GROMACS .gro file of N, CA and C in nm:
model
  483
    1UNK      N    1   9.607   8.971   9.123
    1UNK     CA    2   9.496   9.025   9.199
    1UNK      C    3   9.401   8.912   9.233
    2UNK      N    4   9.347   8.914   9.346
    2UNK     CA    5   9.257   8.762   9.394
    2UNK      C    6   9.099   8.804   9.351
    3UNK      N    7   9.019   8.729   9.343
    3UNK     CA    8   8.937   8.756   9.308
    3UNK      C    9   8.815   8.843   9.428
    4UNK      N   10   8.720   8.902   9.415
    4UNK     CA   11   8.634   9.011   9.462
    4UNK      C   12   8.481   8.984   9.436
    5UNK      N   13   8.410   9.027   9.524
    5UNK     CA   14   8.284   9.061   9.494
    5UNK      C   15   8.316   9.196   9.425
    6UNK      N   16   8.390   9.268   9.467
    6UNK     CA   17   8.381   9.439   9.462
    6UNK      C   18   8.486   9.484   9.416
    7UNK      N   19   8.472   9.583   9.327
    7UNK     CA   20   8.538   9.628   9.228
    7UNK      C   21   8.662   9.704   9.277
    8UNK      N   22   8.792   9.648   9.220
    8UNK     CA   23   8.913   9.644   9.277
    8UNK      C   24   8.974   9.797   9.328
    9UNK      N   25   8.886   9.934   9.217
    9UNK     CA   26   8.905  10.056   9.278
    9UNK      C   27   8.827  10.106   9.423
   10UNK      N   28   8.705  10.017   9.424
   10UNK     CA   29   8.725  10.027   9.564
   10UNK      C   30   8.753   9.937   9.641
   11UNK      N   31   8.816   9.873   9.651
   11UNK     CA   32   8.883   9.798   9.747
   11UNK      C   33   9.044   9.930   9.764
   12UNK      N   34   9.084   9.998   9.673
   12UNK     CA   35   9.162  10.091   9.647
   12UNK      C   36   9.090  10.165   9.738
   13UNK      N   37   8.967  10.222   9.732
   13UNK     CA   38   8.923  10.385   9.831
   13UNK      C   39   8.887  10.323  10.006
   14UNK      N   40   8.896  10.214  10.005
   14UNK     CA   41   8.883  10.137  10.143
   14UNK      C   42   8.984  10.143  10.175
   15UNK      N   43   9.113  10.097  10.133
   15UNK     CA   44   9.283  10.089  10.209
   15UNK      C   45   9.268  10.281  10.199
   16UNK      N   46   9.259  10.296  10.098
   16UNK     CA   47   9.340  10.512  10.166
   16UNK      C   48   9.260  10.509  10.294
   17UNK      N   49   9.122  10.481  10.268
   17UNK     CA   50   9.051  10.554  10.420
   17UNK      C   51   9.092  10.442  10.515
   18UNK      N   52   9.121  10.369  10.527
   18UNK     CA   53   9.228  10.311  10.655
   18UNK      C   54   9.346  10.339  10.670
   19UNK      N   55   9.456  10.431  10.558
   19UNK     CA   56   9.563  10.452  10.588
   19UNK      C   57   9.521  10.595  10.596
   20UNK      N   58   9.406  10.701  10.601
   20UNK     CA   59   9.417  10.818  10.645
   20UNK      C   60   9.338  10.831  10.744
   21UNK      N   61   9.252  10.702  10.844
   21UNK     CA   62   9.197  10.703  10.948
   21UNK      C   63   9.332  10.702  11.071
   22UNK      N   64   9.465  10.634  10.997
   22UNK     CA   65   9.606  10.646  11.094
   22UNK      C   66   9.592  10.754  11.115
   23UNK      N   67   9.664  10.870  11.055
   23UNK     CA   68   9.675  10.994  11.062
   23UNK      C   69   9.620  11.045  11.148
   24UNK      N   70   9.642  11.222  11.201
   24UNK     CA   71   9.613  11.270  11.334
   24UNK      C   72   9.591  11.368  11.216
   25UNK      N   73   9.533  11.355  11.132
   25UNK     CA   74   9.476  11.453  11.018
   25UNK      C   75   9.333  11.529  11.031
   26UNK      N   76   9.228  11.434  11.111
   26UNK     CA   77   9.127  11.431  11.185
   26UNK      C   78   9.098  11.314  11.254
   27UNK      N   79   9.008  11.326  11.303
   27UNK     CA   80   8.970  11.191  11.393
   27UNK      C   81   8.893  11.103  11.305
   28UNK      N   82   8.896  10.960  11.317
   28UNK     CA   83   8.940  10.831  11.261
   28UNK      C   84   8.755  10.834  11.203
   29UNK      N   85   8.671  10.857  11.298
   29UNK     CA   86   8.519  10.866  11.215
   29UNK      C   87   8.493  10.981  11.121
   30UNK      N   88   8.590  11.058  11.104
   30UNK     CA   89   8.544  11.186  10.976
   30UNK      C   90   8.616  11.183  10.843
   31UNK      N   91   8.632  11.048  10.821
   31UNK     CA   92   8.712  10.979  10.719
   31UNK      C   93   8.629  10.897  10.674
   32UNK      N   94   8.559  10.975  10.570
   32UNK     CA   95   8.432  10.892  10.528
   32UNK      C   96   8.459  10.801  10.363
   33UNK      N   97   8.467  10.691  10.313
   33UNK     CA   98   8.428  10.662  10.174
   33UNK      C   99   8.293  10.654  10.119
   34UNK      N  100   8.290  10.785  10.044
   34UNK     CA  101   8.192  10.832   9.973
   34UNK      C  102   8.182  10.973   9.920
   35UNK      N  103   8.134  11.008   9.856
   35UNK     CA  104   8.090  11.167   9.770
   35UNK      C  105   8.088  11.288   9.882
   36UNK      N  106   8.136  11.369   9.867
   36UNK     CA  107   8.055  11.496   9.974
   36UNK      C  108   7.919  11.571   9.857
   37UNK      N  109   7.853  11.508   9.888
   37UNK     CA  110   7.746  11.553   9.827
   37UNK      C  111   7.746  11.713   9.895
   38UNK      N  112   7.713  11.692  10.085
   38UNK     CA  113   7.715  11.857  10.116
   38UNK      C  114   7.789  11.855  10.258
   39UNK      N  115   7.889  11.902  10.245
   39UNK     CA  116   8.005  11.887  10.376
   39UNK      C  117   7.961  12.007  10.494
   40UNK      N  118   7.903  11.880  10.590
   40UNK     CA  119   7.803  11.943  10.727
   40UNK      C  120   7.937  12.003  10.814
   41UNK      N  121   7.922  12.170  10.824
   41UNK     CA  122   8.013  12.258  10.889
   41UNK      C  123   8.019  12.187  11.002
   42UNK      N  124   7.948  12.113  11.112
   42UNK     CA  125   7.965  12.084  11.223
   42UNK      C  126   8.068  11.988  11.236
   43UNK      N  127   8.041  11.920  11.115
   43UNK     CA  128   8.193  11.798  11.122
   43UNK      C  129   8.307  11.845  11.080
   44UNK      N  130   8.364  11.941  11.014
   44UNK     CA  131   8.447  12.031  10.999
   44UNK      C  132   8.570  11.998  11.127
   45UNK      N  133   8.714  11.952  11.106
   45UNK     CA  134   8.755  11.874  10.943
   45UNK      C  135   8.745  11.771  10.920
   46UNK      N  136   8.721  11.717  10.765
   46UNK     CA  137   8.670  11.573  10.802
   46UNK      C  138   8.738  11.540  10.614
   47UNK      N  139   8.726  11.403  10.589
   47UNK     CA  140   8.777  11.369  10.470
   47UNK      C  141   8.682  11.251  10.405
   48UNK      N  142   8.663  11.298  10.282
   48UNK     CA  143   8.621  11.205  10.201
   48UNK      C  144   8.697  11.180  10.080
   49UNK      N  145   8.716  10.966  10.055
   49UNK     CA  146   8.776  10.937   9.950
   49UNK      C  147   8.660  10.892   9.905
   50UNK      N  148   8.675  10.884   9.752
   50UNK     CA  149   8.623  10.866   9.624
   50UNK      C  150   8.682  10.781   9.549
   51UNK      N  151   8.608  10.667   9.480
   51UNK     CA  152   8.700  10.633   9.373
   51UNK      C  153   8.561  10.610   9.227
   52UNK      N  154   8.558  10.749   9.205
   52UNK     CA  155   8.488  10.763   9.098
   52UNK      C  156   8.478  10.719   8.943
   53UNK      N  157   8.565  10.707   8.965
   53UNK     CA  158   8.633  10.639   8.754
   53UNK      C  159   8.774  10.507   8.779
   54UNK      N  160   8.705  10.418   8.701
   54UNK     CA  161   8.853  10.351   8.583
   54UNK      C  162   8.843  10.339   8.443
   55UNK      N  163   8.965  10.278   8.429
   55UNK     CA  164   8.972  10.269   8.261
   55UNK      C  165   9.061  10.117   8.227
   56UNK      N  166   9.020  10.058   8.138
   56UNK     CA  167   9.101   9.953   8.123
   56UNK      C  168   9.153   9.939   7.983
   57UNK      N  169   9.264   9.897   7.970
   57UNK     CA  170   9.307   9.880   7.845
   57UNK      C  171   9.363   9.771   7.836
   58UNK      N  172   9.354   9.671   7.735
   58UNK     CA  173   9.406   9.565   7.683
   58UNK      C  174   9.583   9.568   7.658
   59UNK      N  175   9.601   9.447   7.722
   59UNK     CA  176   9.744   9.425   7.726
   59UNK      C  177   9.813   9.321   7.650
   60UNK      N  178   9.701   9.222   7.586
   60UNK     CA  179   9.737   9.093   7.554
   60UNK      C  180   9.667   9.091   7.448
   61UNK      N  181   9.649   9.000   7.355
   61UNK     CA  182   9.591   8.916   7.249
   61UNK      C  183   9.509   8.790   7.338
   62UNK      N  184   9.410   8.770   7.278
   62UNK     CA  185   9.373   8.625   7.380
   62UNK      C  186   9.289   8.644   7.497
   63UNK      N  187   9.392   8.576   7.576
   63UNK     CA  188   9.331   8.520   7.741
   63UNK      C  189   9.292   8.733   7.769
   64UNK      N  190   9.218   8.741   7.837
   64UNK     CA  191   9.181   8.886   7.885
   64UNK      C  192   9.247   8.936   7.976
   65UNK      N  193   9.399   9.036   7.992
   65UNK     CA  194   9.454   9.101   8.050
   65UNK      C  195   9.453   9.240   8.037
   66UNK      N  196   9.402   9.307   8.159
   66UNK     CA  197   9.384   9.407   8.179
   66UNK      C  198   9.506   9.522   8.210
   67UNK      N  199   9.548   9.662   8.169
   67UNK     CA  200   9.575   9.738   8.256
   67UNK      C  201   9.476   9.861   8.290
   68UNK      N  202   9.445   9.874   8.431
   68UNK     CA  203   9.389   9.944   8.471
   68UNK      C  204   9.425  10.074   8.559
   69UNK      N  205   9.333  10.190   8.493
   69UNK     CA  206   9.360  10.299   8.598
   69UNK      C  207   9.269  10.357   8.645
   70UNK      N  208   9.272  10.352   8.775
   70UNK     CA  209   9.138  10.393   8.855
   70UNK      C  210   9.173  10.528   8.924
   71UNK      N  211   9.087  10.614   8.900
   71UNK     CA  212   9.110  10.769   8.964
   71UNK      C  213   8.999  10.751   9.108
   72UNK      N  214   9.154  10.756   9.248
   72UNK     CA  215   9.118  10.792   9.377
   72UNK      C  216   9.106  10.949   9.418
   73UNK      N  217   8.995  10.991   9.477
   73UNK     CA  218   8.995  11.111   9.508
   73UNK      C  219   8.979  11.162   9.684
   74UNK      N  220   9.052  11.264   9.716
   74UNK     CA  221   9.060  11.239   9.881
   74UNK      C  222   9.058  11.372   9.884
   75UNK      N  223   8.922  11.398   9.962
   75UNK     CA  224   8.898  11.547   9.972
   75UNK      C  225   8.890  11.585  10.071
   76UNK      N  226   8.928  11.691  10.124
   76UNK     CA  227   8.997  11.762  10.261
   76UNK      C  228   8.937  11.885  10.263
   77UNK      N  229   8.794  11.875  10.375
   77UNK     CA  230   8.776  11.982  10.405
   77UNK      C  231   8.759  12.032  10.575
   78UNK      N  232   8.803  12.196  10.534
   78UNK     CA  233   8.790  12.231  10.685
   78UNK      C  234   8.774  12.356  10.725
   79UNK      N  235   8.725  12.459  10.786
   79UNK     CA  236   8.715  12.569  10.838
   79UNK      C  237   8.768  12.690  10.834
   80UNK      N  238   8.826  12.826  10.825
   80UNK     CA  239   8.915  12.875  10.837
   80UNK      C  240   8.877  13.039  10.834
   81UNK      N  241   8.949  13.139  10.951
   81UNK     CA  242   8.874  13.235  10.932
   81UNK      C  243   9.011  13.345  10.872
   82UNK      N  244   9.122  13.308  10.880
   82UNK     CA  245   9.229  13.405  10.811
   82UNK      C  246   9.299  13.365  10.724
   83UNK      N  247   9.268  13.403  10.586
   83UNK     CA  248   9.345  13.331  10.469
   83UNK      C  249   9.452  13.300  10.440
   84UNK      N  250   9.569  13.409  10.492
   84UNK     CA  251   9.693  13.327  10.508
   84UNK      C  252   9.743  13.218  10.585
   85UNK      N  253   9.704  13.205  10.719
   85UNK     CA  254   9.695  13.107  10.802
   85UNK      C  255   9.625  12.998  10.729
   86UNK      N  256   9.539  12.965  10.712
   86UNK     CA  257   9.496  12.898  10.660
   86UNK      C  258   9.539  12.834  10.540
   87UNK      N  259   9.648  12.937  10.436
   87UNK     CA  260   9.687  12.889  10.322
   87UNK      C  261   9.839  12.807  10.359
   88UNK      N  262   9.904  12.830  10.441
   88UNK     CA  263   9.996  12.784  10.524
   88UNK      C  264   9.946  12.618  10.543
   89UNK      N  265   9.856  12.647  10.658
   89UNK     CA  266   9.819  12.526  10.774
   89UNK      C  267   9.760  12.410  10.589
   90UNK      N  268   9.709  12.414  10.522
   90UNK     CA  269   9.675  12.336  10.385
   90UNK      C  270   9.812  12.307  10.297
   91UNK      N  271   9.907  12.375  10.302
   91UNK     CA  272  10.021  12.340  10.253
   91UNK      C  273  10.054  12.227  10.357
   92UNK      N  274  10.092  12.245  10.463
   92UNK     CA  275  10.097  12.144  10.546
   92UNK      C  276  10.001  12.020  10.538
   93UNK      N  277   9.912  12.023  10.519
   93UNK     CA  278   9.794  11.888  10.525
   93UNK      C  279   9.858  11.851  10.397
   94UNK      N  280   9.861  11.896  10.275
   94UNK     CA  281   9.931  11.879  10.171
   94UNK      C  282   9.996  11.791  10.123
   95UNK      N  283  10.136  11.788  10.241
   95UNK     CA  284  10.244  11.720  10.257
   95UNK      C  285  10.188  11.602  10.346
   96UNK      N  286  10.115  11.638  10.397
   96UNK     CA  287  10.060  11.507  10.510
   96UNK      C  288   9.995  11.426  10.424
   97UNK      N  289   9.901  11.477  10.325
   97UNK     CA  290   9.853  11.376  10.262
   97UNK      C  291   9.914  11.291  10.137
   98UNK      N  292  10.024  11.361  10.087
   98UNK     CA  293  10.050  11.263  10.014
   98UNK      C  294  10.172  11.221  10.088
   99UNK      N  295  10.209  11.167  10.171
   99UNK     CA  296  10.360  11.148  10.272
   99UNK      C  297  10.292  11.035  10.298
  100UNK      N  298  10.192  11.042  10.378
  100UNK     CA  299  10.080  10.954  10.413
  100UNK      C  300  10.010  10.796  10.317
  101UNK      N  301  10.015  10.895  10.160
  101UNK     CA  302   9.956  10.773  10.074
  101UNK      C  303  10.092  10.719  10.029
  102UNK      N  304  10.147  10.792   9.987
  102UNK     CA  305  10.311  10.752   9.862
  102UNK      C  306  10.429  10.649   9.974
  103UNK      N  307  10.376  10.675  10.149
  103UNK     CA  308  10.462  10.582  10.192
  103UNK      C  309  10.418  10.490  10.286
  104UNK      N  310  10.288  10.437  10.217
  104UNK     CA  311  10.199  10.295  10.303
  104UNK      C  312  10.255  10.217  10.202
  105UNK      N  313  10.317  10.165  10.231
  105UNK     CA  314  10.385   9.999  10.200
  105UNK      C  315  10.229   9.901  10.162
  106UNK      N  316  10.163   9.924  10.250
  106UNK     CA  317  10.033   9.813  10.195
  106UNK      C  318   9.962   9.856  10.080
  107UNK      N  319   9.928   9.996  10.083
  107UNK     CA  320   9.886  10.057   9.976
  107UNK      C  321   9.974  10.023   9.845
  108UNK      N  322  10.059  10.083   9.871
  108UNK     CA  323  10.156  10.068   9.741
  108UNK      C  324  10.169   9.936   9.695
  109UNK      N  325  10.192   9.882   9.749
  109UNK     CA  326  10.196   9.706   9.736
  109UNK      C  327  10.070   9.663   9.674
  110UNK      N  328   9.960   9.731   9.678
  110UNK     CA  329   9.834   9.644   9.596
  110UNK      C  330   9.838   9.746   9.465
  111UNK      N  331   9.907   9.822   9.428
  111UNK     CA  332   9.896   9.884   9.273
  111UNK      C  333  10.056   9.862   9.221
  112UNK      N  334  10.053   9.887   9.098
  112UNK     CA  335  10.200   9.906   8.997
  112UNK      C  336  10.265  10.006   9.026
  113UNK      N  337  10.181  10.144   8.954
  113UNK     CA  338  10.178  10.263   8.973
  113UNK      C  339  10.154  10.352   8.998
  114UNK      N  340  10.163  10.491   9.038
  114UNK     CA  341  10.100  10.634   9.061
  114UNK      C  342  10.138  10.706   8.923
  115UNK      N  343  10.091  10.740   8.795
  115UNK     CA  344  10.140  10.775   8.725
  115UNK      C  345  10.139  10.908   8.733
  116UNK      N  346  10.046  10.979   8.823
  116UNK     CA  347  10.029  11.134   8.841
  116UNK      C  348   9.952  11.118   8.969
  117UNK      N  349   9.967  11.228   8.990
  117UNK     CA  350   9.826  11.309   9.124
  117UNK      C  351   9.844  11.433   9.079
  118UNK      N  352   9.708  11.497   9.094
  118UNK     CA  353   9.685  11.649   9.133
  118UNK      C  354   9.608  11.717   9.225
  119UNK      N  355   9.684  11.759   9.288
  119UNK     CA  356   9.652  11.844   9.428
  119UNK      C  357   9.597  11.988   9.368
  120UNK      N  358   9.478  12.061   9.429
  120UNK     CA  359   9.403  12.168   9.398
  120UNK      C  360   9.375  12.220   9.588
  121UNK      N  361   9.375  12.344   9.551
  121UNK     CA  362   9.347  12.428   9.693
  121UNK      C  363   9.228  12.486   9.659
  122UNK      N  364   9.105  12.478   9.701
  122UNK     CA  365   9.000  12.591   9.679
  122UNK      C  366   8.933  12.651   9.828
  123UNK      N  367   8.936  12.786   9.791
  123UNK     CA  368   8.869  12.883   9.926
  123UNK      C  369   8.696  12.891   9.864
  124UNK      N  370   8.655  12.887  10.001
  124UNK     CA  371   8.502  12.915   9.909
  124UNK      C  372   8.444  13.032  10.067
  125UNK      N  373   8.415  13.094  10.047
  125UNK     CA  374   8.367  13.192  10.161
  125UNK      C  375   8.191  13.231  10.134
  126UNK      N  376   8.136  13.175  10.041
  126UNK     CA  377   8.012  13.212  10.036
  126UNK      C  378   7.919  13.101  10.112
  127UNK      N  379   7.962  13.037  10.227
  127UNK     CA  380   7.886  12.978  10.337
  127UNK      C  381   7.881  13.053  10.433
  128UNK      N  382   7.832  12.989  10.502
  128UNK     CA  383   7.800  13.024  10.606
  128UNK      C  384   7.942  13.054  10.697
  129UNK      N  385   8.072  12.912  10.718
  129UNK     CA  386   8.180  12.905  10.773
  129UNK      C  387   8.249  12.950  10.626
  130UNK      N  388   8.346  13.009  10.650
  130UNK     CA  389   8.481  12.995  10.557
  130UNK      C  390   8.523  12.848  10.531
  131UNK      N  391   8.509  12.767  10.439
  131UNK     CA  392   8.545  12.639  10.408
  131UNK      C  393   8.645  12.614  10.322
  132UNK      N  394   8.762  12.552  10.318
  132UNK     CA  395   8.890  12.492  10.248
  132UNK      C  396   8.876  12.405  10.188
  133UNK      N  397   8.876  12.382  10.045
  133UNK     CA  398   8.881  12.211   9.995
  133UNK      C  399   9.015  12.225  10.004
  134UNK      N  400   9.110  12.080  10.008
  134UNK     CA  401   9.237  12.030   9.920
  134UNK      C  402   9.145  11.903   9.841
  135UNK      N  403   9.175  11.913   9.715
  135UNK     CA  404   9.128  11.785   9.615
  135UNK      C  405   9.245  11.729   9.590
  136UNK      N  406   9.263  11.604   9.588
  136UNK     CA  407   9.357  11.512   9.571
  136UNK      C  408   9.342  11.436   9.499
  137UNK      N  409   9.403  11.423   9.331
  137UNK     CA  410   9.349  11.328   9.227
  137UNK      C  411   9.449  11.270   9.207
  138UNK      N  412   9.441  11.128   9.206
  138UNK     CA  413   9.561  11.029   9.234
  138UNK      C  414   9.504  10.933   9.120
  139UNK      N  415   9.541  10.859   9.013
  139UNK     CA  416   9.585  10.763   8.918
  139UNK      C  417   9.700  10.653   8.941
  140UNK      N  418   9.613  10.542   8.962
  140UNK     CA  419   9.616  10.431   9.003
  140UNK      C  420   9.642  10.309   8.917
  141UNK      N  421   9.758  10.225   8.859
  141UNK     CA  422   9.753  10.152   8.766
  141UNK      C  423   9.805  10.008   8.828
  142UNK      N  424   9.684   9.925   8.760
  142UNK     CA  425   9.739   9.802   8.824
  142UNK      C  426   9.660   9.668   8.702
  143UNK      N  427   9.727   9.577   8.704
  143UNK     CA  428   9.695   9.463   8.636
  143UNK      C  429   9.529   9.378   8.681
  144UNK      N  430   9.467   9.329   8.557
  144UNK     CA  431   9.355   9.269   8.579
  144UNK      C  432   9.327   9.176   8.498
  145UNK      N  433   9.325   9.064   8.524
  145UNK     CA  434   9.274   8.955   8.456
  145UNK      C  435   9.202   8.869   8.482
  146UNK      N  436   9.108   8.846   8.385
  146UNK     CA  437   9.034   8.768   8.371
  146UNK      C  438   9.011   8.611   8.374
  147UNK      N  439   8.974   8.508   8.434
  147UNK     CA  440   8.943   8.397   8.349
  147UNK      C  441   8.896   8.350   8.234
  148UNK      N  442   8.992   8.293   8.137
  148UNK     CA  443   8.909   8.307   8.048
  148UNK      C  444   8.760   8.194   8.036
  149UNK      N  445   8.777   8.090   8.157
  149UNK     CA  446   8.649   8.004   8.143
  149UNK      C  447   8.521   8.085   8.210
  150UNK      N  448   8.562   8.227   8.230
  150UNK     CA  449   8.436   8.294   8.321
  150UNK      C  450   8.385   8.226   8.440
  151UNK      N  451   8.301   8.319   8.480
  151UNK     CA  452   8.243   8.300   8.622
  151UNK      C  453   8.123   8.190   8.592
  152UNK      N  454   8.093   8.112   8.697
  152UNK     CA  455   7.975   8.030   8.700
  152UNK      C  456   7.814   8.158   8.703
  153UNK      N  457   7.789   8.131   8.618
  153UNK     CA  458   7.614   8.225   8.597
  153UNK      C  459   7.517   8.208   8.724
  154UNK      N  460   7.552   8.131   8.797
  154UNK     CA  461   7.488   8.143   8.943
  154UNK      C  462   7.602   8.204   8.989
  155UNK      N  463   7.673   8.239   9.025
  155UNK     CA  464   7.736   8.338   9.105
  155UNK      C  465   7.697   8.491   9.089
  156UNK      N  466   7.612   8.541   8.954
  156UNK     CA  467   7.574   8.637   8.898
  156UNK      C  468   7.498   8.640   8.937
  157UNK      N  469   7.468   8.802   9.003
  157UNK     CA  470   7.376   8.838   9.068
  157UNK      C  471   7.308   8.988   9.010
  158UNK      N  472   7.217   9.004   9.027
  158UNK     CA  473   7.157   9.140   9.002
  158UNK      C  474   7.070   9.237   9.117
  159UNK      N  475   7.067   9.361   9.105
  159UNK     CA  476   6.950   9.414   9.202
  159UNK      C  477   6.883   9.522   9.177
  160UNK      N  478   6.768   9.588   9.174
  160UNK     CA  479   6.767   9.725   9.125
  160UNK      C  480   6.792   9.790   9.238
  161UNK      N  481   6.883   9.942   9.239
  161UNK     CA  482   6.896  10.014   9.359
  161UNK      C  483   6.853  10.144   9.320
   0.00000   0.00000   0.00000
């Protein structure tokens, strides 16, 4: 892994949202990286990845080798006024979305493994629109190491945000 300002799971939620801005899943600006804090009906359908959590575990004695797993999350929401139709047309996105992640060659190429995903369907009808999540929880494992002479202390930076 080369070295980063920015932390290697997201550099992970940056490649999905360029390999699901490809897609004819929605249009290429409603493919947002970041939280749906509150998913604005007008943009309806639109996608947000996440890469909310990792975990690292020691692989070595010594020099500092990492394995890491970072949980990507890719959330799919969208509109819908007849529930079977709708439970259909999400099976389909379904398949699109993980067809989509499991066979980008670039993606795959910057991790080890997928050791799991879990896909969730939720209906929520107490809005205003009938709204669809698909949640997509994907586990991500890939190698990390350290130098062990560390970083130069001027390269260390701080900020309050």
């Amino acid at each position: 892994m080369q070295q980063s300002t920015k932390l290697y799971r997201s550099i992970l939620r940056d490649k999905l949202v360029e390999v699901l801005q490809k897609t004819e899943l929605v249009e290429e600006e409603k493919v947002c990286p970041n939280f749906p804090i509150r998913v604005p009906e007008n943009r309806l359908p639109c996608i947000y990845v996440s890469a909310p959590a990792d975990r690292a575990e020691a692989i070595t004695h010594g020099t500092p080798v990492f394995m890491r797993t970072a949980t990507l999350v890719v959330q799919y929401f969208c509109s819908f006024v007849n529930v079977e139709d709708a439970a259909q047309q999400l099976d389909d996105v379904c398949y699109q979305l993980e067809d989509a992640i499991m066979c980008d060659y670039e993606f795959q190429a910057m991790i080890e493994l997928i050791p799991s995903f879990d896909t969730d369907v939720v209906f929520n009808a107490d809005t205003g629109k009938q709204i669809a999540e698909i949640r997509f929880v994907m586990l991500c494992k890939y190698r990390e190491e350290f130098n062990p002479t560390g970083s130069e202390l001027t390269q260390i930076s701080g900020q309050i945000i």
